Amino acid sequence: MPDYGPYKRPQEIRFEDIPWGSIKKFIPPILIIIFVIITGYTAFYTVKANEEAVILRFGRYIETVGSGLHTKIPYGIDKVLKGEVKRIYNEEFGFRTEQRSFSSMIDYEYPDAKEEKLMLTGDLNCAEVHWVIRYKIKALEEYFFNVRDVRETIRGVSQAVMRTLIGDRSIDEVLTIGRTEIEQKSREDIQKILDSYKCGIDIQTVLLKGVDPPEPVKDAFNAVNQAIQIRDRIINDAEGQKNKILPAAEGKKEQVIKEAEGYRIRRVNEATGDVKAFLAVYEEYKKAEDVTRRRLFLETMSKVIPKCEKLYIFDKEVKGFLPILDLAGEGVKK
């Protein structure tokens, strides 16, 4: 090779020229460091605050641990499966909520949703039912190992229960008064079936987002609902009038009864007093009959005579006194 001055071709490094003697002393510390790193990485794990973890040893369930820092047998002997046990999961039926950037949009025309929402009621009418199930994981080991696909199991059980409940009721019940009962009953039935499967799921709530008639008959159903609302309003107005009139009538009745009772007591007391007064007079009359008779006659005349407009006094010997009276005069009526 010619000499190029300061720019010379580097010499080739041969395997025999490597100083292995000086490098060998660094190999054990490096291996120890790698061993410690791998051991620490595979022996420690962290469970978040809203999670629990299931420990498997050679594929066999050992225990369930809560949140925090934990240790396990390293090198893949113990395997950790984590699950969010404090999170509320949603399953939507009859619609889907699509997330678009910072907003969400409800899609009622989702392909699978069309089959889910259409149901047959007990009176052979059709209804479109949209509902949501909210649930939590209550037993993580059951959730992982007892059922192959928990989500699909929940969806299948929910649809079976909801179709059964809708099929047992009329369209009017489903659209109006029966919704609360359907929500409560469906939650209980779904929870009972999932518990029999040991899915480890706790159903929090079942919420009917909407029950609507199919599109071709929606106008007719809306007209019926308006008629029902008018009927209910008229019934409520009538109930209000009844509640207003009946208490007044009851009060009037009680008033009349009290007045009649008071009049009865007053008349009885007056009659009792009159009887006692008569008996007292009678007792005096028996003691002096002539004097008492004269006194009663005079007292009666003193009350009657002042009320007479004309007064005629006849001798007791006079027998024909009619010609004397002016019967054709004023104040005389036939």
Short mmCIF file of C-alpha atoms in Angstrom, two decimals:
data_model
loop_
_atom_site.label_atom_id
_atom_site.label_comp_id
_atom_site.label_asym_id
_atom_site.label_seq_id
_atom_site.Cartn_x
_atom_site.Cartn_y
_atom_site.Cartn_z
CA MET A 1 0.00 0.00 0.00
CA PRO A 2 1.38 3.42 -0.80
CA ASP A 3 1.86 5.89 1.98
CA TYR A 4 -0.97 8.48 2.00
CA GLY A 5 0.55 10.59 4.68
CA PRO A 6 -1.62 11.19 7.75
CA TYR A 7 -4.57 9.32 6.17
CA LYS A 8 -3.59 5.74 6.54
CA ARG A 9 -5.74 2.65 6.18
CA PRO A 10 -6.67 1.23 9.64
CA GLN A 11 -5.30 -2.10 10.58
CA GLU A 12 -7.59 -5.12 10.58
CA ILE A 13 -8.57 -6.51 14.08
CA ARG A 14 -8.09 -10.21 14.38
CA PHE A 15 -9.83 -12.52 16.91
CA GLU A 16 -6.47 -13.62 18.24
CA ASP A 17 -5.57 -10.00 19.03
CA ILE A 18 -8.52 -9.51 21.49
CA PRO A 19 -7.25 -9.40 25.08
CA TRP A 20 -9.62 -12.04 26.50
CA GLY A 21 -7.70 -12.32 29.71
CA SER A 22 -8.56 -8.80 30.81
CA ILE A 23 -12.23 -9.10 29.66
CA LYS A 24 -13.00 -12.35 31.52
CA LYS A 25 -12.91 -10.65 34.89
CA PHE A 26 -15.92 -8.44 33.89
CA ILE A 27 -18.14 -11.31 32.73
CA PRO A 28 -19.30 -12.60 36.18
CA PRO A 29 -20.38 -9.14 37.45
CA ILE A 30 -22.24 -8.51 34.19
CA LEU A 31 -24.03 -11.85 34.43
CA ILE A 32 -24.92 -11.18 38.06
CA ILE A 33 -26.36 -7.78 37.14
CA ILE A 34 -28.39 -9.31 34.29
CA PHE A 35 -29.63 -12.05 36.64
CA VAL A 36 -30.68 -9.52 39.27
CA ILE A 37 -32.50 -7.38 36.69
CA ILE A 38 -34.37 -10.34 35.20
CA THR A 39 -35.20 -11.71 38.66
CA GLY A 40 -36.49 -8.36 39.91
CA TYR A 41 -38.48 -7.74 36.74
CA THR A 42 -40.16 -11.15 36.90
CA ALA A 43 -40.53 -11.35 40.71
CA PHE A 44 -42.27 -8.02 41.40
CA TYR A 45 -45.51 -6.64 39.96
CA THR A 46 -47.89 -3.80 40.72
CA VAL A 47 -51.68 -3.89 40.88
CA LYS A 48 -53.49 -0.57 40.35
CA ALA A 49 -56.03 0.86 42.80
CA ASN A 50 -59.06 -0.18 40.73
CA GLU A 51 -57.68 -3.65 39.93
CA GLU A 52 -57.24 -7.09 41.39
CA ALA A 53 -54.86 -9.80 40.19
CA VAL A 54 -55.14 -13.56 39.90
CA ILE A 55 -51.97 -15.62 40.49
CA LEU A 56 -51.42 -18.79 38.46
CA ARG A 57 -48.61 -21.24 39.25
CA PHE A 58 -47.86 -23.59 36.38
CA GLY A 59 -51.33 -22.67 35.08
CA ARG A 60 -53.14 -23.50 38.33
CA TYR A 61 -55.06 -20.86 40.30
CA ILE A 62 -53.34 -19.95 43.59
CA GLU A 63 -54.91 -16.74 44.97
CA THR A 64 -56.42 -13.35 44.24
CA VAL A 65 -54.58 -10.24 45.49
CA GLY A 66 -55.60 -6.62 45.80
CA SER A 67 -53.93 -3.39 44.78
CA GLY A 68 -50.32 -2.57 45.65
CA LEU A 69 -46.82 -3.97 45.13
CA HIS A 70 -46.56 -7.76 45.29
CA THR A 71 -44.00 -10.53 44.71
CA LYS A 72 -44.24 -13.81 42.86
CA ILE A 73 -42.03 -16.68 41.84
CA PRO A 74 -40.00 -15.35 38.89
CA TYR A 75 -39.03 -16.73 35.51
CA GLY A 76 -42.60 -17.38 34.39
CA ILE A 77 -43.42 -19.91 37.11
CA ASP A 78 -46.12 -17.58 38.48
CA LYS A 79 -48.31 -15.78 35.98
CA VAL A 80 -50.40 -12.70 36.82
CA LEU A 81 -53.81 -11.89 35.27
CA LYS A 82 -55.21 -8.46 36.15
CA GLY A 83 -58.79 -7.20 35.98
CA GLU A 84 -60.51 -3.86 36.76
CA VAL A 85 -62.94 -4.90 39.49
CA LYS A 86 -64.06 -1.34 40.37
CA ARG A 87 -64.85 -0.30 36.83
CA ILE A 88 -68.46 -0.16 35.59
CA TYR A 89 -68.79 -1.98 32.26
CA ASN A 90 -71.58 -1.22 29.79
CA GLU A 91 -73.29 -3.44 27.27
CA GLU A 92 -75.61 -1.71 24.80
CA PHE A 93 -78.49 -3.40 23.01
CA GLY A 94 -80.47 -2.00 20.10
CA PHE A 95 -77.94 0.79 19.48
CA ARG A 96 -74.21 1.56 19.67
CA THR A 97 -72.40 4.62 20.98
CA GLU A 98 -69.57 5.68 18.69
CA GLN A 99 -66.77 7.87 20.03
CA ARG A 100 -65.72 10.60 17.62
CA SER A 101 -62.86 12.74 18.92
CA PHE A 102 -64.31 14.52 21.95
CA SER A 103 -67.98 13.71 21.30
CA SER A 104 -70.09 10.58 21.07
CA MET A 105 -72.89 9.69 18.70
CA ILE A 106 -75.63 7.08 19.10
CA ASP A 107 -76.11 4.84 16.10
CA TYR A 108 -79.51 3.09 15.96
CA GLU A 109 -78.82 1.61 12.52
CA TYR A 110 -75.87 -0.52 13.59
CA PRO A 111 -76.12 -3.90 11.77
CA ASP A 112 -76.30 -6.12 14.86
CA ALA A 113 -78.50 -3.61 16.69
CA LYS A 114 -81.36 -4.02 14.22
CA GLU A 115 -81.85 -7.66 15.17
CA GLU A 116 -81.45 -6.98 18.90
CA LYS A 117 -84.06 -4.24 19.23
CA LEU A 118 -87.02 -5.78 17.36
CA MET A 119 -89.19 -7.86 19.73
CA LEU A 120 -92.66 -9.42 19.78
CA THR A 121 -95.02 -8.51 22.63
CA GLY A 122 -97.59 -10.71 24.30
CA ASP A 123 -100.47 -9.28 22.23
CA LEU A 124 -98.59 -10.00 18.96
CA ASN A 125 -97.39 -6.45 18.36
CA CYS A 126 -93.83 -5.40 17.54
CA ALA A 127 -91.71 -3.05 19.60
CA GLU A 128 -88.18 -1.68 19.24
CA VAL A 129 -86.45 -1.95 22.62
CA HIS A 130 -83.16 -0.22 23.45
CA TRP A 131 -81.53 -1.02 26.78
CA VAL A 132 -78.20 -0.87 28.62
CA ILE A 133 -76.69 -3.24 31.17
CA ARG A 134 -74.13 -1.95 33.67
CA TYR A 135 -72.11 -4.53 35.57
CA LYS A 136 -68.95 -5.04 37.64
CA ILE A 137 -66.57 -7.97 38.23
CA LYS A 138 -67.21 -9.37 41.70
CA ALA A 139 -65.09 -12.55 41.57
CA LEU A 140 -62.04 -12.26 39.31
CA GLU A 141 -61.13 -15.97 39.40
CA GLU A 142 -64.64 -16.92 38.25
CA TYR A 143 -64.56 -14.24 35.58
CA PHE A 144 -61.33 -15.63 34.07
CA PHE A 145 -61.79 -19.39 34.37
CA ASN A 146 -65.46 -20.48 34.52
CA VAL A 147 -66.82 -19.10 31.23
CA ARG A 148 -64.97 -18.91 27.92
CA ASP A 149 -66.41 -15.53 26.80
CA VAL A 150 -68.09 -13.62 29.61
CA ARG A 151 -69.11 -10.65 27.46
CA GLU A 152 -70.94 -12.76 24.88
CA THR A 153 -72.54 -14.77 27.70
CA ILE A 154 -73.90 -11.57 29.26
CA ARG A 155 -75.25 -10.38 25.91
CA GLY A 156 -76.91 -13.71 25.14
CA VAL A 157 -78.49 -14.04 28.59
CA SER A 158 -79.68 -10.43 28.53
CA GLN A 159 -81.40 -10.80 25.17
CA ALA A 160 -83.08 -14.06 26.21
CA VAL A 161 -84.40 -12.55 29.45
CA MET A 162 -85.55 -9.29 27.84
CA ARG A 163 -87.38 -11.07 25.02
CA THR A 164 -89.13 -13.30 27.57
CA LEU A 165 -90.30 -10.33 29.65
CA ILE A 166 -91.42 -8.33 26.60
CA GLY A 167 -93.26 -11.39 25.26
CA ASP A 168 -95.21 -11.74 28.52
CA ARG A 169 -96.64 -8.19 28.35
CA SER A 170 -98.89 -6.20 26.06
CA ILE A 171 -97.61 -3.36 23.92
CA ASP A 172 -99.31 -0.79 26.18
CA GLU A 173 -97.52 -2.14 29.27
CA VAL A 174 -94.18 -2.15 27.48
CA LEU A 175 -94.61 1.43 26.25
CA THR A 176 -96.02 2.92 29.46
CA ILE A 177 -96.57 1.50 32.92
CA GLY A 178 -94.55 -1.73 32.71
CA ARG A 179 -91.08 -0.30 32.08
CA THR A 180 -89.96 -0.04 35.70
CA GLU A 181 -91.13 -3.56 36.43
CA ILE A 182 -89.30 -4.87 33.35
CA GLU A 183 -86.06 -3.19 34.43
CA GLN A 184 -86.23 -4.64 37.94
CA LYS A 185 -87.32 -8.11 36.86
CA SER A 186 -84.73 -8.36 34.07
CA ARG A 187 -81.91 -7.40 36.45
CA GLU A 188 -82.96 -10.11 38.91
CA ASP A 189 -83.33 -12.80 36.22
CA ILE A 190 -80.03 -11.98 34.49
CA GLN A 191 -78.18 -12.00 37.81
CA LYS A 192 -79.72 -15.35 38.74
CA ILE A 193 -78.67 -17.00 35.45
CA LEU A 194 -75.14 -15.56 35.57
CA ASP A 195 -74.75 -16.75 39.15
CA SER A 196 -75.72 -20.25 38.05
CA TYR A 197 -72.94 -20.06 35.42
CA LYS A 198 -70.51 -18.68 38.07
CA CYS A 199 -69.41 -15.85 35.82
CA GLY A 200 -68.23 -13.65 38.69
CA ILE A 201 -70.41 -10.76 37.45
CA ASP A 202 -72.53 -8.38 39.52
CA ILE A 203 -75.29 -6.66 37.51
CA GLN A 204 -75.57 -3.08 38.76
CA THR A 205 -78.58 -1.93 36.76
CA VAL A 206 -80.66 -2.57 33.67
CA LEU A 207 -81.88 0.64 32.05
CA LEU A 208 -84.48 0.83 29.28
CA LYS A 209 -83.25 3.72 27.15
CA GLY A 210 -86.33 3.65 24.97
CA VAL A 211 -89.25 1.53 23.84
CA ASP A 212 -90.69 2.64 20.52
CA PRO A 213 -93.12 1.20 18.00
CA PRO A 214 -91.69 0.26 14.60
CA GLU A 215 -91.35 3.12 12.14
CA PRO A 216 -94.32 2.14 9.87
CA VAL A 217 -96.81 2.33 12.76
CA LYS A 218 -95.19 5.05 14.86
CA ASP A 219 -97.75 7.73 13.91
CA ALA A 220 -100.66 5.52 14.96
CA PHE A 221 -99.00 4.74 18.27
CA ASN A 222 -98.30 8.42 18.91
CA ALA A 223 -101.99 9.19 18.30
CA VAL A 224 -102.96 6.48 20.78
CA ASN A 225 -100.52 7.84 23.35
CA GLN A 226 -101.96 11.33 22.95
CA ALA A 227 -105.45 9.93 23.50
CA ILE A 228 -104.24 8.13 26.61
CA GLN A 229 -102.70 11.34 27.93
CA ILE A 230 -105.95 13.23 27.32
CA ARG A 231 -107.89 10.46 29.06
CA ASP A 232 -105.53 10.57 32.05
CA ARG A 233 -105.80 14.36 32.21
CA ILE A 234 -109.61 14.20 32.23
CA ILE A 235 -109.52 11.51 34.92
CA ASN A 236 -107.15 13.60 37.02
CA ASP A 237 -109.37 16.66 36.64
CA ALA A 238 -112.39 14.60 37.69
CA GLU A 239 -110.47 13.23 40.66
CA GLY A 240 -109.54 16.79 41.63
CA GLN A 241 -113.17 17.89 41.47
CA LYS A 242 -114.21 14.86 43.48
CA ASN A 243 -111.59 15.57 46.11
CA LYS A 244 -112.79 19.17 46.24
CA ILE A 245 -116.55 18.51 46.40
CA LEU A 246 -116.65 15.45 48.64
CA PRO A 247 -114.92 17.08 51.64
CA ALA A 248 -117.28 20.07 51.37
CA ALA A 249 -120.30 17.75 51.23
CA GLU A 250 -118.95 15.77 54.18
CA GLY A 251 -118.52 18.99 56.15
CA LYS A 252 -122.05 20.12 55.26
CA LYS A 253 -123.41 16.75 56.29
CA GLU A 254 -121.63 16.92 59.63
CA GLN A 255 -122.92 20.46 60.14
CA VAL A 256 -126.54 19.42 59.47
CA ILE A 257 -126.15 16.42 61.76
CA LYS A 258 -124.76 18.60 64.55
CA GLU A 259 -127.56 21.16 64.09
CA ALA A 260 -130.19 18.41 64.16
CA GLU A 261 -128.59 16.92 67.24
CA GLY A 262 -128.58 20.31 68.94
CA TYR A 263 -132.24 20.90 67.97
CA ARG A 264 -133.19 17.47 69.32
CA ILE A 265 -131.43 18.14 72.62
CA ARG A 266 -133.04 21.59 72.86
CA ARG A 267 -136.54 20.28 72.14
CA VAL A 268 -136.11 17.41 74.58
CA ASN A 269 -134.92 19.81 77.26
CA GLU A 270 -137.79 22.20 76.54
CA ALA A 271 -140.32 19.37 76.65
CA THR A 272 -138.78 18.05 79.84
CA GLY A 273 -138.97 21.53 81.38
CA ASP A 274 -142.58 21.96 80.22
CA VAL A 275 -143.52 18.63 81.73
CA LYS A 276 -141.87 19.51 85.01
CA ALA A 277 -143.58 22.93 85.01
CA PHE A 278 -146.95 21.33 84.20
CA LEU A 279 -146.49 18.77 86.94
CA ALA A 280 -145.56 21.52 89.38
CA VAL A 281 -148.69 23.51 88.40
CA TYR A 282 -150.77 20.35 88.61
CA GLU A 283 -149.54 19.72 92.12
CA GLU A 284 -150.52 23.24 93.09
CA TYR A 285 -153.81 22.82 91.23
CA LYS A 286 -154.69 19.79 93.31
CA LYS A 287 -154.13 21.80 96.47
CA ALA A 288 -156.53 24.63 95.43
CA GLU A 289 -158.37 23.71 92.25
CA ASP A 290 -160.77 26.70 92.03
CA VAL A 291 -158.13 29.36 92.70
CA THR A 292 -155.63 27.72 90.37
CA ARG A 293 -158.26 27.39 87.61
CA ARG A 294 -159.17 31.05 87.88
CA ARG A 295 -155.50 32.10 87.88
CA LEU A 296 -154.74 30.04 84.78
CA PHE A 297 -157.81 31.46 83.04
CA LEU A 298 -156.86 35.02 83.88
CA GLU A 299 -153.22 34.51 82.81
CA THR A 300 -154.35 33.03 79.51
CA MET A 301 -156.80 35.85 78.87
CA SER A 302 -154.09 38.40 79.66
CA LYS A 303 -152.04 36.93 76.85
CA VAL A 304 -154.84 36.44 74.32
CA ILE A 305 -156.99 39.58 74.70
CA PRO A 306 -154.23 42.10 73.80
CA LYS A 307 -153.88 40.38 70.44
CA CYS A 308 -157.56 40.82 69.54
CA GLU A 309 -158.49 43.81 67.31
CA LYS A 310 -162.15 43.84 68.39
CA LEU A 311 -163.54 42.73 71.68
CA TYR A 312 -167.21 41.82 72.31
CA ILE A 313 -168.51 41.22 75.79
CA PHE A 314 -171.83 39.37 76.08
CA ASP A 315 -173.93 38.50 78.96
CA LYS A 316 -174.03 34.85 79.61
CA GLU A 317 -177.79 34.89 79.29
CA VAL A 318 -177.69 36.07 75.65
CA LYS A 319 -178.24 33.23 73.26
CA GLY A 320 -178.47 34.75 69.75
CA PHE A 321 -175.52 37.04 69.34
CA LEU A 322 -174.92 36.53 65.58
CA PRO A 323 -177.19 39.40 64.45
CA ILE A 324 -175.26 41.73 66.67
CA LEU A 325 -171.91 40.97 64.92
CA ASP A 326 -171.19 42.87 61.71
CA LEU A 327 -170.34 39.83 59.65
CA ALA A 328 -170.57 41.80 56.37
CA GLY A 329 -168.10 44.38 57.59
CA GLU A 330 -164.46 44.85 56.77
CA GLY A 331 -161.99 42.22 57.82
CA VAL A 332 -164.55 39.42 57.58
CA LYS A 333 -163.80 36.70 55.07
CA LYS A 334 -165.98 33.87 53.99
#
